[in-house]
Coordinates of C-alpha atoms and ligand atoms in Angstrom, one line a residue:
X100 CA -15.9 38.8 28.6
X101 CA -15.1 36.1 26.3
X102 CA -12.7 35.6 23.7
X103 CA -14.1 35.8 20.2
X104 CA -13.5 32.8 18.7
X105 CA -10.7 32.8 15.7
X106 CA -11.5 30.4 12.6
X107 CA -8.5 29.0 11.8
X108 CA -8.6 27.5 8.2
X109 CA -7.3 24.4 7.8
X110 CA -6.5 21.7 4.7
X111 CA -8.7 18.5 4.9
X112 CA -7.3 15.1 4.6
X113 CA -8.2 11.6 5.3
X114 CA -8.6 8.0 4.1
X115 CA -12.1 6.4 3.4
X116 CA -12.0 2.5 3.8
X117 CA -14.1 -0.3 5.5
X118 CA -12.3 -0.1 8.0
X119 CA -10.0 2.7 8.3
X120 CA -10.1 3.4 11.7
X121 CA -7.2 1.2 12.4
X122 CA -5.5 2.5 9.6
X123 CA -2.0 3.9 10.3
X124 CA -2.6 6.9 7.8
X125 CA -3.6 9.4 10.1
X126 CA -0.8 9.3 12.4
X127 CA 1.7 9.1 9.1
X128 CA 0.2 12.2 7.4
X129 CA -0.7 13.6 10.5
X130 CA 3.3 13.6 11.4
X131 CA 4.5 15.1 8.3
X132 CA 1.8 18.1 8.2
X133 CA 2.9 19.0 11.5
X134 CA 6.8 18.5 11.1
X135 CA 6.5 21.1 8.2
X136 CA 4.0 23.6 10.0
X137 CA 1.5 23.1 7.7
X138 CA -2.5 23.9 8.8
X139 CA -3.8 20.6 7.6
X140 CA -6.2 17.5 9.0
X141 CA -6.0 14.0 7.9
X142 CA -9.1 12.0 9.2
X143 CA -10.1 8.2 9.0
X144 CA -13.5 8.2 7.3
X145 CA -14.9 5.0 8.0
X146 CA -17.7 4.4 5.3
X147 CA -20.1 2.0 4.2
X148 CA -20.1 3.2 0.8
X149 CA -17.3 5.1 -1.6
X150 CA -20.0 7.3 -2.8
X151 CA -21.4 8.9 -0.1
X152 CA -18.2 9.3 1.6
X153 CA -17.2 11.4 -1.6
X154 CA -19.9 13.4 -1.3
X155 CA -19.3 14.0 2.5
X156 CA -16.0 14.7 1.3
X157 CA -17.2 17.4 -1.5
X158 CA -19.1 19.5 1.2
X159 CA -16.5 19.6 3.2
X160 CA -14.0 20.9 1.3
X161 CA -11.5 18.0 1.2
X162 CA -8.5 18.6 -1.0
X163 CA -7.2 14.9 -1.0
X164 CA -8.2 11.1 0.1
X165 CA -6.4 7.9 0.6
X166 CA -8.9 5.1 -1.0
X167 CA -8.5 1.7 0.8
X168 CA -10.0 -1.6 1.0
X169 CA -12.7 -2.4 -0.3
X170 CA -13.2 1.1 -2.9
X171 CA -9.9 1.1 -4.8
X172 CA -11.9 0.2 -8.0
X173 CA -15.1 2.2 -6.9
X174 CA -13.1 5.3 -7.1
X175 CA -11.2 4.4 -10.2
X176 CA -14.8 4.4 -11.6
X177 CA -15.4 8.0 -10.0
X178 CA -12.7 10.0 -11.3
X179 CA -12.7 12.4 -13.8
X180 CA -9.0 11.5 -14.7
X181 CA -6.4 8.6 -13.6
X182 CA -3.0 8.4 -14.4
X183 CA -1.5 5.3 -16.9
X184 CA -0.7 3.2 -13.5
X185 CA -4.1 3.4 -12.1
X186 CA -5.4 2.5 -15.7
X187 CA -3.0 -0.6 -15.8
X188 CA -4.1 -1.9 -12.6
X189 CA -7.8 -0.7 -12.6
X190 CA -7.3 0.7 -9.1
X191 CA -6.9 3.9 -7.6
X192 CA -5.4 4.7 -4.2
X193 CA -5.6 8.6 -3.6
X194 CA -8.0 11.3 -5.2
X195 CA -7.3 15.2 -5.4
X196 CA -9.8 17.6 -5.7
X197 CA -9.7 19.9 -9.2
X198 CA -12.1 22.4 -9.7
X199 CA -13.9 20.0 -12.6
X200 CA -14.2 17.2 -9.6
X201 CA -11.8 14.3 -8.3
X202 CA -8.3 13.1 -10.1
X203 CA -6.7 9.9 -9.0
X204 CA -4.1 7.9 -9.0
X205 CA -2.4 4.8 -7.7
X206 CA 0.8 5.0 -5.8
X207 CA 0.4 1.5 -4.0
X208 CA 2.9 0.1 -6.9
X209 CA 5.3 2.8 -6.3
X210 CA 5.2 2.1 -2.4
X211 CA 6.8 -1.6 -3.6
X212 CA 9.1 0.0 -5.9
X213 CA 10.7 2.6 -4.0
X214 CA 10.9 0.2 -0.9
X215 CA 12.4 -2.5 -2.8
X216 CA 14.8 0.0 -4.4
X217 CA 16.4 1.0 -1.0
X218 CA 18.1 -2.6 -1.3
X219 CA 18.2 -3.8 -4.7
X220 CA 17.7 -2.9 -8.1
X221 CA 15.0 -3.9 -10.2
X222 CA 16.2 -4.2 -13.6
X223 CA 16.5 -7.5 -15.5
X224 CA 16.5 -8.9 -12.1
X225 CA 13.6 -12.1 -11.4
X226 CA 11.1 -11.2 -8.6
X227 CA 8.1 -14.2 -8.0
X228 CA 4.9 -12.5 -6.6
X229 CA 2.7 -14.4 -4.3
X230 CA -0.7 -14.0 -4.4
X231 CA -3.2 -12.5 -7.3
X232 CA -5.8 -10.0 -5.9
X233 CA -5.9 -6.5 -6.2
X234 CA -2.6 -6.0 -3.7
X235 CA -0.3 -8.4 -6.4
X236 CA -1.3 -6.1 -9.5
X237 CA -0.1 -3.4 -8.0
X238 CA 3.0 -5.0 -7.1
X239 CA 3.4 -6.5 -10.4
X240 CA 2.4 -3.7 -12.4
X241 CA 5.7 -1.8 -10.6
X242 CA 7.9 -4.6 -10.7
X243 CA 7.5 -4.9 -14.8
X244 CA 7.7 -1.4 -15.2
X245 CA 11.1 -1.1 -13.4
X246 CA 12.4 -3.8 -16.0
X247 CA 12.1 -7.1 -13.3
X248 CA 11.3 -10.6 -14.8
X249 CA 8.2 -11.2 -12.9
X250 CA 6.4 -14.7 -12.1
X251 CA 3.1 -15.1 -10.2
X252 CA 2.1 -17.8 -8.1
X253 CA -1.2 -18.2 -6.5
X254 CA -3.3 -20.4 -4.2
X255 CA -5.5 -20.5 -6.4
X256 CA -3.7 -21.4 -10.4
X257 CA -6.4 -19.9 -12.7
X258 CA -6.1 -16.7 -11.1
X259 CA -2.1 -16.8 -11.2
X260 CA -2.7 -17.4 -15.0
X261 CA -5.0 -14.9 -15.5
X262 CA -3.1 -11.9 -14.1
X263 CA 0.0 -13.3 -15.9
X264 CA -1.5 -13.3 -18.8
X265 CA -2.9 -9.7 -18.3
X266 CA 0.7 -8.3 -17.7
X267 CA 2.8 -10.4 -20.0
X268 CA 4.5 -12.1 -17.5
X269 CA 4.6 -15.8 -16.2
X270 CA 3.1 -17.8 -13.5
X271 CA 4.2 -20.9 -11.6
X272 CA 2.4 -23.5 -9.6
X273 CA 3.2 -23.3 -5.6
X274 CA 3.9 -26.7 -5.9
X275 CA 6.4 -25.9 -8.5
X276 CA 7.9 -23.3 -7.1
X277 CA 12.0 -24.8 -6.9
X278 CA 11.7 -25.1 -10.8
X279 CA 12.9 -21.1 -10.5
X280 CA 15.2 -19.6 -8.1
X281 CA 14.4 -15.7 -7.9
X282 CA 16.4 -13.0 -6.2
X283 CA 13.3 -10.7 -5.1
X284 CA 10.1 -12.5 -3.5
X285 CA 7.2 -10.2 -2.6
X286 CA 3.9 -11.6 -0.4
X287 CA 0.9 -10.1 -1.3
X288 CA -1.7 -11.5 0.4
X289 CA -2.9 -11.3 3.7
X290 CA -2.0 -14.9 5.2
X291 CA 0.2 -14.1 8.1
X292 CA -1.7 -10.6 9.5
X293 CA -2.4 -11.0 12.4
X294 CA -5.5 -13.2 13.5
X295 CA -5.6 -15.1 9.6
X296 CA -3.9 -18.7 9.5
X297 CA -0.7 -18.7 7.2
X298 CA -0.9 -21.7 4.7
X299 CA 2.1 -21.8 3.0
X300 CA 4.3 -24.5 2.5
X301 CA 7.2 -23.8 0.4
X302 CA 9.5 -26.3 -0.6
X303 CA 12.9 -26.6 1.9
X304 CA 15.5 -24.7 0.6
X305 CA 13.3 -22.3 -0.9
X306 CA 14.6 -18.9 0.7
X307 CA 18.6 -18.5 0.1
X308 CA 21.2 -15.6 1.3
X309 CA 21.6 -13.0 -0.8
X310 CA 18.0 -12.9 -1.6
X311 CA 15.3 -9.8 -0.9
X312 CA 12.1 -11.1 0.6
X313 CA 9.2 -8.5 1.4
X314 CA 5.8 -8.9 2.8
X315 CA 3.3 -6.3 2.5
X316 CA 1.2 -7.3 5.9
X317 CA 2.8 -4.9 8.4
X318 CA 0.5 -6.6 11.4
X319 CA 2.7 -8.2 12.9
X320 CA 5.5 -6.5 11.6
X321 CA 7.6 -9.9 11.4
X322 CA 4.9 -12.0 9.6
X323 CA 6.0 -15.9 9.9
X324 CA 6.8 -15.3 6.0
X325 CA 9.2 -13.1 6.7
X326 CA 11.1 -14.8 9.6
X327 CA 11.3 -18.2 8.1
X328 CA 13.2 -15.9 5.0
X329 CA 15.4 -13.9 7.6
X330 CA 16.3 -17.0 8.8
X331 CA 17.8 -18.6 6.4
X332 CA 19.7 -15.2 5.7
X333 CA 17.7 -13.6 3.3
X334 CA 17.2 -9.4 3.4
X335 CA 13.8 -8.7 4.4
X336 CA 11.7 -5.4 3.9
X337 CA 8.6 -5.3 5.7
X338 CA 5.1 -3.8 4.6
X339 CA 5.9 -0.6 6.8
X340 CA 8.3 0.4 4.0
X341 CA 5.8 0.1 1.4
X342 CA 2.8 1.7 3.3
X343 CA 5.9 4.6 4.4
X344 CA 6.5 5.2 0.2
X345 CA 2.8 5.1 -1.2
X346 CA 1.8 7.4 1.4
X347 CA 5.2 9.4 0.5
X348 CA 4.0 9.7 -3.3
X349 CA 0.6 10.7 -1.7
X350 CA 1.8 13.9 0.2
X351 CA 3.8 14.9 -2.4
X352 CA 1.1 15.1 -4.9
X353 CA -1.8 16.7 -3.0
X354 CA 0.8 19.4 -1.7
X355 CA 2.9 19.4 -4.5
X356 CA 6.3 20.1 -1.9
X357 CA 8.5 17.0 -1.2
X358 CA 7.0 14.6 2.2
X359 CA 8.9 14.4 5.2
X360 CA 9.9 11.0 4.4
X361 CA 12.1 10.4 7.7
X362 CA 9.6 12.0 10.1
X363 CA 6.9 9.9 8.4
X364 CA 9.0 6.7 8.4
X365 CA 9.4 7.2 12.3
X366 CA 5.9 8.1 13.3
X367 CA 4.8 4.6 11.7
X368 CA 7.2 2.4 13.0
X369 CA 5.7 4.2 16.6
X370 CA 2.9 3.5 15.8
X371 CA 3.2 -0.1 14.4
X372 CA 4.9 -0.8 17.8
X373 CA 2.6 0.4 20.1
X374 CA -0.4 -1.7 17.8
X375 CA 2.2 -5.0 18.3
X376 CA 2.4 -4.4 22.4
X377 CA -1.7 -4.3 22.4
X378 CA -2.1 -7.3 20.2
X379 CA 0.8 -9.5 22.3
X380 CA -1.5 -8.6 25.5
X381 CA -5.3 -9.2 23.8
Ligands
ATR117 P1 -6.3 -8.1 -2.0 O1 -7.0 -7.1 -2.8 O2 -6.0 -7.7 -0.6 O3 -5.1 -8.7 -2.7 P2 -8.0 -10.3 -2.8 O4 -8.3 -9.8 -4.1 O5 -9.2 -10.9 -2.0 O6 -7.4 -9.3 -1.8 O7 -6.8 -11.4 -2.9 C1 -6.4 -12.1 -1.8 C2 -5.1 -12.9 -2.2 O8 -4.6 -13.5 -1.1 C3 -5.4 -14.0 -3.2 O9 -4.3 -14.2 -4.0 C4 -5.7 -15.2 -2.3 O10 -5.5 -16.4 -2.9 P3 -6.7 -17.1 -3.7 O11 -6.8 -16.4 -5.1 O12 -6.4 -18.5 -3.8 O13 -8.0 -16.9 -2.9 C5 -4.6 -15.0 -1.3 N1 -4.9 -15.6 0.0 C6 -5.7 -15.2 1.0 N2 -5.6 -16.0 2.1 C7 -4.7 -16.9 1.8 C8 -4.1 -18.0 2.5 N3 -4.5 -18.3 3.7 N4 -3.2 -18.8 1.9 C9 -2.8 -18.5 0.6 N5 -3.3 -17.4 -0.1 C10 -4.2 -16.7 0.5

């Protein structure tokens, strides 16, 4: 005779993006639910559009999403509520299911924060962004709020100028860039992931001891960005720590309990490190 089968009820989880099957959520999230004994599934929902993943989503029961590239805006635009950060930088990065429909907020600009806190502090201190799409308002957004002087500087200058103006901060040409000399430096865009060219040229002398240099491409983990700044004996912080702290900020909203952070930080570094092996031998 067979068993009858048990239903076992478990939490839904997961991240919708284009891609997100390589996304590294799953086995982050997945590591914390499991370190605290918690009955609870985080999926990669790969989707070809925000919408009808949401609705998927709805049926299902989901309790809470990660939103990635390319529907951080779309599901600003779905949400019943957002919090003052996702208004600021007209992106949101997680959902959570309430009974009147979907909340979200953005925790990619506390990912930057609390990483960069680790090793320095933010206040009245000057921190240069690089890069102005939707990755450097986040990062700029956090750094203003935790009292840095921010600058922007951007491949392309009008769009340097135009998030600078939007945040009240200032910009400076790449070709410009010894006129300032700042003590955080944060890359935001994707030159240097692995398999997209990195461009920059940045005058000689530019990276100094004592400075705090982070990229937020984690593929490879040591982007050329962030060896040429190790080199000359700057600190560098790579775009694990940042992915490690938005998803930490994640997990502690949809569950309302403090996240695992030290089970989570290890899982992804696995993880990272067993993506770097299969990309050294492709
Ligand atoms: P995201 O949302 O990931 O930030 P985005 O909005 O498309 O993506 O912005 C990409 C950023 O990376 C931009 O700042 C872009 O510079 P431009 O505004 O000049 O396009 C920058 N970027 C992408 N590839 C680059 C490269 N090879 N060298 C320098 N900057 C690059």
């Amino acid at each position: 005779m067979r068993a009858p089968v048990q239903s076992v009820q478990h939490e839904l989880y997961g991240v919708v993006g284009r891609p997100a099957r390589h996304s590294l959520s799953p086995v982050m999230m997945q590591a914390a639910f499991q370190a605290l004994g918690l009955r609870a599934v985080y999926l990669a929902l790969e989707a070809e559009a925000f919408r009808e993943a949401l609705s998927v989503a709805d049926l299902l029961g989901f309790r809470g999403l990660s939103v990635t590239v390319p529907f951080k805006q779309e599901a600003f635009r779905h949400c019943i509520r957002v919090d003052d950060a996702a208004h600021s930088i007209g992106a949101v990065n997680t959902v959570r299911r309430t009974d009147a429909g979907w909340e979200g907020r953005n925790t990619d600009w506390l990912g930057t924060v609390r990483a960069l806190r680790r090793v320095t502090a933010l206040e009245g201190v000057s921190a240069l962004v690089i890069g102005a799409g939707g990755a450097a308002r986040g990062v700029v957004y956090g750094l203003m709020r935790s009292g840095a002087e921010v600058f922007i500087a951007n491949r392309t200058e009008s769009r340097a100028r135009d998030l600078a103006a939007l945040f009240g901060c200032a910009w400076v040409p790449m070709n410009d860039l010894d006129r300032i000399s700042p003590k955080i430096v944060v890359q935001t865009t994707t030159a240097g992931m692995s398999g997209t060219p990195y461009g920059f040229s940045l005058p000689a002398g530019f990276f100094r001891p004592g400075m705090v240099v982070m990229d937020i491409v984690y593929n490879p983990l040591e982007t050329p960005f962030l060896r040429q700044a190790r080199h000359a004996g700057a600190l560098g912080v790579d775009g694990l720590e940042m992915l490690l702290y938005q998803g930490v900020e994640q997990f502690s909203w949809w569950l309302q309990r403090p996240a695992p952070e030290g089970v989570m930080r290890e899982a992804l570094r696995r993880a990272a490190q067993r993506l770097q092996g299969k990309a050294s031998h492709e």
